[in-house]
Structures are given as structure tokens and as C-alpha cells.
Tab-separated table of C-alpha atoms and ligand atoms in Angstrom:
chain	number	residue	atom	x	y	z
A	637	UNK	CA	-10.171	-0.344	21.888
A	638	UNK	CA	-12.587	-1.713	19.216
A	639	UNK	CA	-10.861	-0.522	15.601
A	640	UNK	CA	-12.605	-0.360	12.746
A	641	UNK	CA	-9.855	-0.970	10.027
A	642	UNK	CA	-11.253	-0.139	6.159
A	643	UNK	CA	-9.334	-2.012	3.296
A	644	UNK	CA	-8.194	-4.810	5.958
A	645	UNK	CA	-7.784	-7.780	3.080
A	646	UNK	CA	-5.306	-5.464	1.080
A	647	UNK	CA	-1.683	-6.305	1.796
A	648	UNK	CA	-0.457	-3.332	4.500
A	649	UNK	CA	-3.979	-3.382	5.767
A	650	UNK	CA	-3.805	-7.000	6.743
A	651	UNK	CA	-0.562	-6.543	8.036
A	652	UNK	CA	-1.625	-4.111	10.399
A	653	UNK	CA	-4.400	-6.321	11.629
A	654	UNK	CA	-2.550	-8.964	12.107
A	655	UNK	CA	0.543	-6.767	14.195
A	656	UNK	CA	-2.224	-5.056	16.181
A	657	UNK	CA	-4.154	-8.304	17.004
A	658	UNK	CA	-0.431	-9.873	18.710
A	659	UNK	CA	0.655	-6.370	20.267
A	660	UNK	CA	-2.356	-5.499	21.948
A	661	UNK	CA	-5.935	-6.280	23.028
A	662	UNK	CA	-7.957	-4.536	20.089
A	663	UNK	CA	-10.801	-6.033	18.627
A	664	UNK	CA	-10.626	-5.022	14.995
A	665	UNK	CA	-13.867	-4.984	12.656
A	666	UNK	CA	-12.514	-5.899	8.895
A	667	UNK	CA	-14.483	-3.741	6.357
A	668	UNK	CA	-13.447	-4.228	2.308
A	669	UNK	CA	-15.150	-4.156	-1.116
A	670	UNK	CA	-12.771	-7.245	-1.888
A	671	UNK	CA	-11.687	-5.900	-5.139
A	672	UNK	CA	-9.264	-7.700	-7.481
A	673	UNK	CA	-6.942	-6.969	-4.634
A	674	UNK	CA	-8.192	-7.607	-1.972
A	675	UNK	CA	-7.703	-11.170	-0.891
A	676	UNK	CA	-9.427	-13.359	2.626
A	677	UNK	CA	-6.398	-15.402	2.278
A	678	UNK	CA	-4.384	-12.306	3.705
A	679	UNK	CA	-6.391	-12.984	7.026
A	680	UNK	CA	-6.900	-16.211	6.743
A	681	UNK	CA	-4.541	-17.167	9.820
A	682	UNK	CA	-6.447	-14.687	12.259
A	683	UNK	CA	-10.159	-16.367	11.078
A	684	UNK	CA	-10.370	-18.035	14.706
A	685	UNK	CA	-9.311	-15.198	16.775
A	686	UNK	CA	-12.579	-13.996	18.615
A	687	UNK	CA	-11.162	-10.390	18.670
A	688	UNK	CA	-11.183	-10.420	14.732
A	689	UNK	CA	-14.396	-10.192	12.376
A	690	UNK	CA	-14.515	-9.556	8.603
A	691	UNK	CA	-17.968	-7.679	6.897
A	692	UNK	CA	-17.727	-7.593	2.847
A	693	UNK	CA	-18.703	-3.838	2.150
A	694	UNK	CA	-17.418	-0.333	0.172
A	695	UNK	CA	-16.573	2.394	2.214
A	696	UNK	CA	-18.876	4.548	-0.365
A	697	UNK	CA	-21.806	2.534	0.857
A	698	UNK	CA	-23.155	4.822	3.903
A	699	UNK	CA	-25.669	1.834	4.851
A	700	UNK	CA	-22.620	-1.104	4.915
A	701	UNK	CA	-20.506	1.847	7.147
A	702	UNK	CA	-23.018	2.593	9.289
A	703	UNK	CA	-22.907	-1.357	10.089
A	704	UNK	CA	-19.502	-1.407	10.373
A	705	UNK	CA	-19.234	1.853	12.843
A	706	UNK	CA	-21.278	0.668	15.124
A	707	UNK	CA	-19.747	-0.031	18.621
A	708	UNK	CA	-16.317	1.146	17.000
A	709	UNK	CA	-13.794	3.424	18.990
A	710	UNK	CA	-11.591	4.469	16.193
A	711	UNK	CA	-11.298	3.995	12.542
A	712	UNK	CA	-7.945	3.568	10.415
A	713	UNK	CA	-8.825	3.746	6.433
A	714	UNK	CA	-6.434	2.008	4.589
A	715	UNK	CA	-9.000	1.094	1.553
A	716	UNK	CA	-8.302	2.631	-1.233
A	717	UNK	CA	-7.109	1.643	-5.604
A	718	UNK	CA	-3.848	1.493	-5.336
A	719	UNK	CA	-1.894	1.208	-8.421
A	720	UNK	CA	-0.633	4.699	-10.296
A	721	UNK	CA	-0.608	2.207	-13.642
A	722	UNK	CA	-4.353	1.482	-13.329
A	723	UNK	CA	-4.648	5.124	-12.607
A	724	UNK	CA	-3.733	6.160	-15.842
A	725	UNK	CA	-6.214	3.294	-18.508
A	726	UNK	CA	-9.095	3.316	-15.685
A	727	UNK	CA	-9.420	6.506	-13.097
A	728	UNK	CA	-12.979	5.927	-12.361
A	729	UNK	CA	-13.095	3.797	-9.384
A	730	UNK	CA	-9.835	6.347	-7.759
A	731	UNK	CA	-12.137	9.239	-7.573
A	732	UNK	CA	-14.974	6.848	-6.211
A	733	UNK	CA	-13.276	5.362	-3.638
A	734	UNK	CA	-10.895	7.810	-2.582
A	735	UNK	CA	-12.927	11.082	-2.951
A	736	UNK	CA	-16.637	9.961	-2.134
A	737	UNK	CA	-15.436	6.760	0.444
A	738	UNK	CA	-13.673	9.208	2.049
A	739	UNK	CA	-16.552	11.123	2.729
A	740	UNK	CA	-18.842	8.650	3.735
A	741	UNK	CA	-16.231	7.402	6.366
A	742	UNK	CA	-15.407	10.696	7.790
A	743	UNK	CA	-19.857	11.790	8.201
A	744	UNK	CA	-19.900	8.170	9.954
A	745	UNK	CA	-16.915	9.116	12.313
A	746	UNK	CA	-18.518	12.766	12.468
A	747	UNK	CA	-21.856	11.208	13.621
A	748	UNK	CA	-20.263	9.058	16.284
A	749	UNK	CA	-17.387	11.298	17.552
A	750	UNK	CA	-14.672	8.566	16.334
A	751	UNK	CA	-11.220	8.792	16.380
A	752	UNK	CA	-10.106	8.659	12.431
A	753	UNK	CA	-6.726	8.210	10.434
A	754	UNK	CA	-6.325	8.186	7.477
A	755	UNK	CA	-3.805	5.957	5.696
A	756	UNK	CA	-1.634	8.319	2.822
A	757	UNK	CA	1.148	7.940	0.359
A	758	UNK	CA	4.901	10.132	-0.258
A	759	UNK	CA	2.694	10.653	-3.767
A	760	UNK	CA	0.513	13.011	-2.898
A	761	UNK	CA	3.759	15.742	-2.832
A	762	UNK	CA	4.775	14.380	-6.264
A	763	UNK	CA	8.693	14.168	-7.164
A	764	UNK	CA	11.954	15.446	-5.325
A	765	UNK	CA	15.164	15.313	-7.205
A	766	UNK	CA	17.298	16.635	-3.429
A	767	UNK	CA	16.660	16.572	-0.052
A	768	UNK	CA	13.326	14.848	1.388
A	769	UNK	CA	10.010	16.100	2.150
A	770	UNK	CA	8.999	16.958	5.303
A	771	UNK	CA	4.827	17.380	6.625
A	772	UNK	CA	4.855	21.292	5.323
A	773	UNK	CA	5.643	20.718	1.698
A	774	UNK	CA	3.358	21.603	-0.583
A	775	UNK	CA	1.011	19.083	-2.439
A	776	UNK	CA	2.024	18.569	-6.057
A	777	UNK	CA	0.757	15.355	-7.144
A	778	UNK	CA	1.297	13.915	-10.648
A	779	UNK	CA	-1.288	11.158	-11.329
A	780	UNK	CA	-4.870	10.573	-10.684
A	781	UNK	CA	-3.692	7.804	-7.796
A	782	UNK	CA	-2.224	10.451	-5.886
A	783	UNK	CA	-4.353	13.389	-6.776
A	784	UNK	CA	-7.081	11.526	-5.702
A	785	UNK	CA	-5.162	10.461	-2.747
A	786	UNK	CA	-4.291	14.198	-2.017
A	787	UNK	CA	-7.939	15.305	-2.278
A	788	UNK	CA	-8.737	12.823	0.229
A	789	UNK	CA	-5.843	13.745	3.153
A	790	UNK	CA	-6.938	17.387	2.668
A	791	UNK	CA	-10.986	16.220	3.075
A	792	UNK	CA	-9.913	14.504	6.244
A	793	UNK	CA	-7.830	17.900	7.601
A	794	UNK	CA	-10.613	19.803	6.586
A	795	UNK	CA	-13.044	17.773	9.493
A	796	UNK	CA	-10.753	18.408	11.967
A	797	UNK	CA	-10.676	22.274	11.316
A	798	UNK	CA	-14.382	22.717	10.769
A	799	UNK	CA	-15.994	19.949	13.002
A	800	UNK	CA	-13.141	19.119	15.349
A	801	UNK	CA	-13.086	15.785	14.479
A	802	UNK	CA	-9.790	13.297	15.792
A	803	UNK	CA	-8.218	13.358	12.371
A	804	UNK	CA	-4.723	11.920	11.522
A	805	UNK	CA	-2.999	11.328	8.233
A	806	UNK	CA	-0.216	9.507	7.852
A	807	UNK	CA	1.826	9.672	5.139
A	808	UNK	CA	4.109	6.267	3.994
A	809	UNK	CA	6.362	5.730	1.426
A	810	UNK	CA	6.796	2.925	-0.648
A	811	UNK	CA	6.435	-0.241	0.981
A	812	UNK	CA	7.381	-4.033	0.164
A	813	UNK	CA	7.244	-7.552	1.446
A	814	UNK	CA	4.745	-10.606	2.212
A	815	UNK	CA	1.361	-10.309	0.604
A	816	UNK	CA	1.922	-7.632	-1.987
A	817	UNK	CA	-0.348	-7.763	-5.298
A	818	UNK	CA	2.275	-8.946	-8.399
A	819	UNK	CA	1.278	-5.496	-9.872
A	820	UNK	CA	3.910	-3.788	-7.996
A	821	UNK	CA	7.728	-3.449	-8.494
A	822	UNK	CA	9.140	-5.835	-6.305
A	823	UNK	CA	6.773	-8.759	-6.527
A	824	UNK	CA	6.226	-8.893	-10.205
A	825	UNK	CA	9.997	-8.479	-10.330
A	826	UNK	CA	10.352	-11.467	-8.236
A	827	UNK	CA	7.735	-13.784	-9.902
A	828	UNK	CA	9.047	-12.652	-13.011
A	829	UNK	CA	12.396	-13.650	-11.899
A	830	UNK	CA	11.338	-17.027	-11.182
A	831	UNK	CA	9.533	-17.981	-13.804
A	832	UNK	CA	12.562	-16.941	-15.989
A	833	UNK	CA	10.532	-14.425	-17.629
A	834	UNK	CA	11.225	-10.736	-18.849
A	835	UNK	CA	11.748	-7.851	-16.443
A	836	UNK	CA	10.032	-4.495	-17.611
A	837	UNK	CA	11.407	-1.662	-16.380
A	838	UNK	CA	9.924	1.914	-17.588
A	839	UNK	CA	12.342	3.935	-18.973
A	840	UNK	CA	16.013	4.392	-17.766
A	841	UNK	CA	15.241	2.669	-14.382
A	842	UNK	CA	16.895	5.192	-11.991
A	843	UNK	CA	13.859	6.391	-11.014
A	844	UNK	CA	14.098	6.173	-6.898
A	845	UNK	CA	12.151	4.988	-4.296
A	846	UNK	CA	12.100	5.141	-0.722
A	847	UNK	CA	11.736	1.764	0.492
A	848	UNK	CA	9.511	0.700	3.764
A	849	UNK	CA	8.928	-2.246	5.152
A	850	UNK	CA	5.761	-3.469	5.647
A	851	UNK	CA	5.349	-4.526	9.267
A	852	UNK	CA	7.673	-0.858	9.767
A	853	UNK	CA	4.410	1.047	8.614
A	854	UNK	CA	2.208	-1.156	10.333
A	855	UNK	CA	3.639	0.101	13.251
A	856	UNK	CA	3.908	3.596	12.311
A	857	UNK	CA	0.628	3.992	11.808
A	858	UNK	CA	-0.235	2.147	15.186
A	859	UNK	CA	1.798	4.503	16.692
A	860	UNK	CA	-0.020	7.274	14.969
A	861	UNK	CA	-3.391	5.826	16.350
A	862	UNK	CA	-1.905	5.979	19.934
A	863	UNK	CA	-0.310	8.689	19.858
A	864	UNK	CA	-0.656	11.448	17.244
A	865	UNK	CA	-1.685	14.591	17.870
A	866	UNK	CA	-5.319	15.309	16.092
A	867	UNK	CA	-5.464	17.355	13.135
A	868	UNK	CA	-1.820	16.394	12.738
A	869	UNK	CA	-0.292	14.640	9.844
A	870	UNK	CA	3.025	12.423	10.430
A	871	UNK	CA	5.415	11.026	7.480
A	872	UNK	CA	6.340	7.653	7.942
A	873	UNK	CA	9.460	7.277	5.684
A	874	UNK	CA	11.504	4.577	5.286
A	875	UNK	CA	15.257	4.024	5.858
A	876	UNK	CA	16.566	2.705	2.301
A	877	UNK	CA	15.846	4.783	-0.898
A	878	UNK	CA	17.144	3.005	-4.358
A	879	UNK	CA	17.000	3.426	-7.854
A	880	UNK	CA	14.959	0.732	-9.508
A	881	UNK	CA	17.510	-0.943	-11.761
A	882	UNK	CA	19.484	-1.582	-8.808
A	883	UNK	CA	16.274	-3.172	-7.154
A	884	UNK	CA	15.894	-5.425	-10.254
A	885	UNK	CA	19.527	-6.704	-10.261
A	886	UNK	CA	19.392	-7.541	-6.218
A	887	UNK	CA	16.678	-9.366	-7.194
A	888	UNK	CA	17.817	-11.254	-10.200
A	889	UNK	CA	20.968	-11.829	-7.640
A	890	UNK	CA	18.496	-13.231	-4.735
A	891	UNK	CA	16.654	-15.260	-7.536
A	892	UNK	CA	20.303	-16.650	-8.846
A	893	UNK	CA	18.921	-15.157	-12.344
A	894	UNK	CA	21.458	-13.314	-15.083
A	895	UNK	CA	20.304	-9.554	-16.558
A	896	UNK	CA	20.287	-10.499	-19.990
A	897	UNK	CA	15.901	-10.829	-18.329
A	898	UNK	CA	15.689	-6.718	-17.872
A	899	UNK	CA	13.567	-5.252	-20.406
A	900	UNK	CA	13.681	-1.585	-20.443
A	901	UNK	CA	10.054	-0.948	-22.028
A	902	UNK	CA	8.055	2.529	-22.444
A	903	UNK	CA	8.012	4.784	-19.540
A	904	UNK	CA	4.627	5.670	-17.347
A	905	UNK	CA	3.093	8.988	-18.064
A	906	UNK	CA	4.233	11.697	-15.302
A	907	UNK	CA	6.611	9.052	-13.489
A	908	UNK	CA	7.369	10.380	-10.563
A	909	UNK	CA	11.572	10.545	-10.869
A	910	UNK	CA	11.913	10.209	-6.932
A	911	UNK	CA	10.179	10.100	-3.841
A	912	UNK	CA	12.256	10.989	0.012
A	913	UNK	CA	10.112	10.943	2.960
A	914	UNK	CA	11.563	11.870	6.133
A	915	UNK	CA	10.196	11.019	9.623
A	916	UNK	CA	11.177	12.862	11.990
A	917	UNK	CA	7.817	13.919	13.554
A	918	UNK	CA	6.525	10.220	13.876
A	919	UNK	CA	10.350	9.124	15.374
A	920	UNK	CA	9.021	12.180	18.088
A	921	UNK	CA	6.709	9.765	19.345
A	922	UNK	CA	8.754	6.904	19.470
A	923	UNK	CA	8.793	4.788	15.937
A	924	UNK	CA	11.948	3.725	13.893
A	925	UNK	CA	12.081	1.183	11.337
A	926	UNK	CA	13.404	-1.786	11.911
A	927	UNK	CA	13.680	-3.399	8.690
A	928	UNK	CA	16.616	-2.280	6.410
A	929	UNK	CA	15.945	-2.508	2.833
A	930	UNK	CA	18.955	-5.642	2.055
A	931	UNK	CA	17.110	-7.355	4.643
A	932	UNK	CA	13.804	-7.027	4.139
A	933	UNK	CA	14.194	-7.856	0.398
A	934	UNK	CA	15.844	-10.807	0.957
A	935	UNK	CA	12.915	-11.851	3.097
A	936	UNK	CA	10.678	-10.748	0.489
A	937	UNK	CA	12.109	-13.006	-1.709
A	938	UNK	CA	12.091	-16.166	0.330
A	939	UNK	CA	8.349	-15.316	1.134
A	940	UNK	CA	7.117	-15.383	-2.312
A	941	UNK	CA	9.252	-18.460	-3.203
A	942	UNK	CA	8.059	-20.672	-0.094
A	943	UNK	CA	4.151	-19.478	-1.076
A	944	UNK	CA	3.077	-20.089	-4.481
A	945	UNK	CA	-0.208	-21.065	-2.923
A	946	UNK	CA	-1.038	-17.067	-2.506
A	947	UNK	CA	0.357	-16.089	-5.721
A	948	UNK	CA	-0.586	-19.319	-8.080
A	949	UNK	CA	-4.601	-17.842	-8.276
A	950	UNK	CA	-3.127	-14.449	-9.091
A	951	UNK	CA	-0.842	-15.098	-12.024
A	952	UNK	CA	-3.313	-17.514	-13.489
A	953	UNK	CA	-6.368	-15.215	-13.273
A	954	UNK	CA	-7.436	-11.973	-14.227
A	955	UNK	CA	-4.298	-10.601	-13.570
A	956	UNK	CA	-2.979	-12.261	-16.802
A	957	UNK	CA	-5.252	-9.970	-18.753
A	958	UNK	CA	-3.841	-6.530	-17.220
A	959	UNK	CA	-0.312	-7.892	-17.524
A	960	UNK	CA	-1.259	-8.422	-21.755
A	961	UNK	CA	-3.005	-4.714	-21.531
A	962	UNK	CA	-0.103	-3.203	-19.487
A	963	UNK	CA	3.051	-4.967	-21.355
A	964	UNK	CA	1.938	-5.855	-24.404
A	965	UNK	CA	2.859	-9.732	-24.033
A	966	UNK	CA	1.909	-12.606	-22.556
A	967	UNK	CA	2.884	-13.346	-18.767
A	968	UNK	CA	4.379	-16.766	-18.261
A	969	UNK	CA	3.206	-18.856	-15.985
B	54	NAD	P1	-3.949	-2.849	-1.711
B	54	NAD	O1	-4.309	-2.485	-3.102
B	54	NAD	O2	-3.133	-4.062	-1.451
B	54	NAD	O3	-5.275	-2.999	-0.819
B	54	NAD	C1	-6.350	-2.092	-0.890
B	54	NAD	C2	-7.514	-2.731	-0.135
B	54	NAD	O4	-8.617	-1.805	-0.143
B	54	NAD	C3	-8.022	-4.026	-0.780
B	54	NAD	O5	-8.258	-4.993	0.207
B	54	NAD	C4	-9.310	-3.611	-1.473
B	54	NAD	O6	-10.253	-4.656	-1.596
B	54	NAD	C5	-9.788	-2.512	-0.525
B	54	NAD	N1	-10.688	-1.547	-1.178
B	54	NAD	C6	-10.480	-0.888	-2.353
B	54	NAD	N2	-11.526	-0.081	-2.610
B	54	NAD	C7	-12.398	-0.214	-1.591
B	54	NAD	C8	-13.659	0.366	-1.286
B	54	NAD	N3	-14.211	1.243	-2.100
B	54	NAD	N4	-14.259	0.013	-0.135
B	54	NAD	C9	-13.712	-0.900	0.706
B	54	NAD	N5	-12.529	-1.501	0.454
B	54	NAD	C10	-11.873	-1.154	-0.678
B	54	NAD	O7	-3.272	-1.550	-1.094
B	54	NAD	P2	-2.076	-1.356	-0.073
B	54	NAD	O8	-0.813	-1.320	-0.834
B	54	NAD	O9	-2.251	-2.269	1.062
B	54	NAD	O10	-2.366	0.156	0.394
B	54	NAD	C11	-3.204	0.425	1.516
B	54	NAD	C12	-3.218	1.927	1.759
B	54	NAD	O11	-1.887	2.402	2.006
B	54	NAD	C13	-3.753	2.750	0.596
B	54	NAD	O12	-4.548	3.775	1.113
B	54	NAD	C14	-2.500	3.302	-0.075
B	54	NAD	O13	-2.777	4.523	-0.713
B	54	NAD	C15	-1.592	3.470	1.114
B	54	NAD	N6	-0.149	3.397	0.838
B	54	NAD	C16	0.354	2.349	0.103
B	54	NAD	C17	1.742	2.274	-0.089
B	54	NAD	C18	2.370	1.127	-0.882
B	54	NAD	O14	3.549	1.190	-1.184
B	54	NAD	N7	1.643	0.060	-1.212
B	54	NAD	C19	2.577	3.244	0.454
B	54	NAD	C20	2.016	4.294	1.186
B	54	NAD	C21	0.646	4.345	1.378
B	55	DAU	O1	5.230	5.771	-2.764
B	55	DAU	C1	4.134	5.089	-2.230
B	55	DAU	C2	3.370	4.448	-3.348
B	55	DAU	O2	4.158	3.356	-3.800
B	55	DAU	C3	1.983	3.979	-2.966
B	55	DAU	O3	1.220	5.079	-2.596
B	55	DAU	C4	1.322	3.236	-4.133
B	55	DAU	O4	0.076	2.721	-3.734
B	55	DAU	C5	2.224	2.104	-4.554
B	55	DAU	O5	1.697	1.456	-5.682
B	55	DAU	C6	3.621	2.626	-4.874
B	55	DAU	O6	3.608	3.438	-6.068
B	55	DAU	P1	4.774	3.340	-7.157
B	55	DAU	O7	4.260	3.837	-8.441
B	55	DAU	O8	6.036	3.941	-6.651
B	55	DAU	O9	4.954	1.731	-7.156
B	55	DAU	P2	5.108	0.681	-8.342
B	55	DAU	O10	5.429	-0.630	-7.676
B	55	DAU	O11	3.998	0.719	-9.308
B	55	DAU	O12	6.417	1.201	-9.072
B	55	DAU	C7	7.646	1.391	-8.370
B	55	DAU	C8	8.665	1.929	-9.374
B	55	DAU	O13	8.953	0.900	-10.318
B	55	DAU	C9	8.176	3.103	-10.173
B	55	DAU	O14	9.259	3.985	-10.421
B	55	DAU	C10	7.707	2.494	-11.491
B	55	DAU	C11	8.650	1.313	-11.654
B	55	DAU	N1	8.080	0.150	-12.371
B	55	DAU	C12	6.894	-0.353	-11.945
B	55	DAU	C13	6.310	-1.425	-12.592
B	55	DAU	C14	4.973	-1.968	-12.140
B	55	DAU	C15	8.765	-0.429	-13.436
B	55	DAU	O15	9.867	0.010	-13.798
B	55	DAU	N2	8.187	-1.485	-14.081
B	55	DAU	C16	6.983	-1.998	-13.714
B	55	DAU	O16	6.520	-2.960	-14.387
């Protein structure tokens, strides 16, 4: 199958390149806007592989899709802005990218007859103090991330009900490990860490999260490709959930780091107080994680401290200037 795979230099998007690229014989076209996260050092190792090719491009841009579609069986759109903080001081670019990109992708696919799935977030059915959500619950997100996110999925539905397009969404929640932008939790938790610099946690810190492992969604969502129904859309939950204090002080243990570091600072505006995916539906057609959440963190760890060469041009760069905006201080280095 030739895969067209939007948002490819992002960190799960490069991870499911590079798992597809060993499990099977895809050739897999690379299309991203290489935004501040997007990174060709995330596929930097598959560069020689004649399956793989990378084209620079926004999935809003009909004419740079159009490009990319061409010969394609299938298309898996992981592009997208990411980070609920950014969310909140700059929406723009989430109602761009998520709302109009989506569109353009799904006319191309329309025009060609293409297979499509669409790559979605626990977010989009906001916050569940008991119990976990299954595919039927109701949509309630809380920030402009996932409401844009959720305006998207039900876009994509909506071409397999009218136009009986190949549509799948699949729905992940939080994931962690090699290659994730310092924005997030764990990483900038973990650089923090070892640097021997301040931890900021929002609020009280038991806010929970369900915790996936990267290559685990990878393969959920390959599994989705192969073998989801159309028109369907499958939950791909992970097997750990945790509050996030108790994240920070594993980490602070991993990094051999005391807690006098946490710094509980002002919470986010309608934070989410948990997310709990289950996953039954995608376990129907065969997944399960593999990664439990002690182990994959401790992975995590060793990843970013054996690989300051990916981080170093983050934490010295732009990135410096959100932290200041976001925080309030000065990152050190
Ligand atoms: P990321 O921020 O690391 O990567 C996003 C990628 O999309 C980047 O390479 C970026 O350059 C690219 N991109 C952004 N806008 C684009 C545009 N307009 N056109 C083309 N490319 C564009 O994100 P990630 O964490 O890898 O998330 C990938 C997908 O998975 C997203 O759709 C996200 O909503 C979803 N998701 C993420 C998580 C998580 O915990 N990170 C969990 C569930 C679902
Ligand atoms: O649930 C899936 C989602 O997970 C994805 O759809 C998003 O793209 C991804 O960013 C992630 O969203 P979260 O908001 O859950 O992730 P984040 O890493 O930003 O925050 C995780 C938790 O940690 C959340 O409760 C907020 C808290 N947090 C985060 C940061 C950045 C802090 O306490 N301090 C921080 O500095």
C-alpha cells in the first residue's frame, strides 16, 4: 500500500512511519508544514529507505495535497497544533489547521476514492471524574485544541455518511516517550529535572491522565488502517492512568532529583480534571498495549538523557521564549 501520512515529522507521526516502514512493505509519502514542532531529525534515520519520501507542505494548501495524493492508497492525518496551552494565548492556527486542513484532505481523498483516518484525542469528550469513556459518549470538549479537534472527527464522519467515503477516527489518549516536544508534561518534566530546574505543575496536580505509549498507538492506529470498519471510530486507550504529581515525583526519582524542585504554579483555564479511555472496540480487532506506564517512563527517561542532540536546538531556541510567556521565568539551560 502507498500511505500518505500528514504531520509525519511530529513525534507520534514519525513514530508511526518509522513502525510501519519495519512491519510491512508500505511506501509512505511524508507531508508537514514543519512548524515549530515539527522536526526532519524525527526521520532522519529512515532518509535512505527508498520506500520513504518527505514533501514540505500544509494540509490547508489544496495545490501541495493534490501533490501529495497522487498515486496514494490511503491517507492517515496525524497533522495537526497540538498543545491545549498554546490553545488558549494563540487559537488561530487550531481552527486553520484542524477545521479547514481537514477539509482540504478529506475533498482530496473524496476526489480519489482514498481510504482516510483520521488521527483524534480522549479531549474531544472533555473530563470524566468515574468510569471511562467508551466510542458513544457524547462530545464535550473544553478548549479550543479539542474543540477544534472535535469539529474535525465529526467533518470526517460526516464524509462517510454523505459521500461514503472510507473514514476512520481514532481516538488516543495521552501519549509519552522518544521524540516528544519539551512542551508537554513528561518531557519538560524530565529536562527540567535535569537541568536542576523548577517543576511547574498547574494547580493541585491530581489532575489524571491516561498514559499511552507511543509505539502502542502507532500500532493502534495501524491496526485501525487494516482493519477498521469505515465510518467507524475506535478508542485507543492506554493501560496506566496517573495523577500528575505522582508523574513528577517518578520522575524526579528516575532523574535521582529531591521535590523541594515542584512548583505548584497557576492552573490552565478549563483543565480537564481527568481523561479514561477504554479500548475495547480496537482490542476486537486484535491490539493491546504493550508498554506499561513504569516501563515506558523509565525508557522515556533514559531516551532524553542519552540524546541531548534532539533536545539541545529546542531548549536553546524559540522555545525559550514560550517557556518566559507560559511560566513567567526564565528556562535554564
Ligand atoms: P506534534 O505537535 O508532535 O506534531 C504535529 C505535526 O503536524 C508536526 O510535525 C507539525 O509540523 C505538523 N503540522 C501542524 N500543522 C500542520 C499543517 N497545517 N499542515 C501540515 N502539517 C502540519 O503532535 P503529536 O503529539 O505527534 O500529535 C499527532 C496527532 O495525534 C495530532 O492530531 C494529535 O491531536 C493527536 N493526538 C496526540 C496525543 C498526544 O498525547 N500527543 C494523544 C492523542 C492524539
Ligand atoms: O489526552 C490526549 C492529549 O494529551 C493530546 O490530544 C494533546 O495533543 C496532548 O498535548 C495531551 O494534552 P494534555 O493537556 O493532557 O497534555 P500536557 O502534556 O499539556 O499536560 C498533561 C497534564 O499535565 C495536564 O493535566 C496539564 C499538566 N501540566 C502540563 C504542563 C505543560 C502541568 O501540570 N504543568 C505543565 O507545565
Amino acid at each position: 500500500m502507498r500511505l500518505l501520512v500528514c504531520g509525519g515529522a511530529g513525534f507520534i507521526g514519525s513514530n508511526f512511519v518509522r513502525t510501519r516502514l519495519r512491519a510491512c512493505d508500505d511506501e509512505i509519502v511524508v507531508l508537514d508544514k514543519l512548524t515549530y514542532a515539527g522536526r526532519r531529525e524525527n526521520l532522519q534515520d529512515l532518509e535512505g529507505d527508498p520506500r520513504f519520501s518527505f514533501r514540505q507542505g500544509a494540509i490547508e494548501d489544496p495545490a501541495a495535497v493534490a501533490a501529495a495524493t497522487d498515486g496514494v492508497d490511503a491517507v492517515v492525518n496525524f497533522a495537526a497544533e497540538t498543545h491545549v496551552d498554546r490553545s488558549i494565548s494563540e487559537p488561530d492556527a487550531f481552527v486553520r489547521t484542524h477545521a479547514l486542513g481537514t477539509f482540504v484532505l478529506l475533498e482530496a481523498a473524496r476526489e480519489r476514492g482514498l481510504r482516510y483516518v483520521q488521527v483524534s484525542t480522549d479531549e474531544v469528550y472533555g473530563s470524566i471524574l468515574e468510569g471511562s469513556f467508551d466510542e458513544s459518549s457524547p462530545l464535550a470538549p473544553s478548549s479550543p485544541y479539542s474543540a477544534t479537534k472535535a469539529g474535525a472527527d465529526l467533518l470526517v464522519s460526516s464524509y462517510h455518511a454523505t459521500f461514503g467515503l472510507e473514514t476512520l477516527v481514532c481516538r488516543g489518549s495521552n501519549n509519552y516517550g522518544p521524540r516528544q516536544h519539551p512542551e508537554k508534561l513528561i518531557p519538560l518534566m524530565v529536562l527540567n529535572a535535569l537541568a536542576g530546574d523548577r517543576l511547574p505543575v498547574y494547580g493541585d496536580g491530581l489532575n489524571v491522565r491516561n498514559w499511552l505509549y507511543v509505539e502502542d498507538f502507532a500500532s493502534g492506529i495501524g491496526t485501525v488502517l487494516d482493519r477498521g470498519v469505515a465510518g467507524e471510530v475506535y478508542n485507543v486507550g492506554g493501560p496506566d492512568e496517573c495523577a500528575n504529581i505522582v508523574v513528577v515525583r517518578r520522575i524526579l526519582e528516575l532523574c535521582r532529583r529531591d521535590e523541594s524542585l515542584i512548583d505548584h504554579v497557576a492552573d490552565r483555564p478549563g483543565h480537564d480534571r481527568r481523561y479514561s479511555l477504554g479500548a475495547d472496540k480496537v482490542s476486537a480487532l486484535g491490539w493491546a498495549a504493550a508498554t506499561a506506564f513504569d516501563e515506558g517512563l523509565e525508557r522515556t527517561v533514559a531516551w532524553y538523557r542519552d540524546n541531548a542532540w534532539w533536545w539541545e536546538p529546542i531548549r536553546s531556541g524559540a522555545y525559550r521564549d514560550y517557556y518566559l510567556r507560559q511560566y513567567g521565568r526564565e528556562l535554564r539551560s
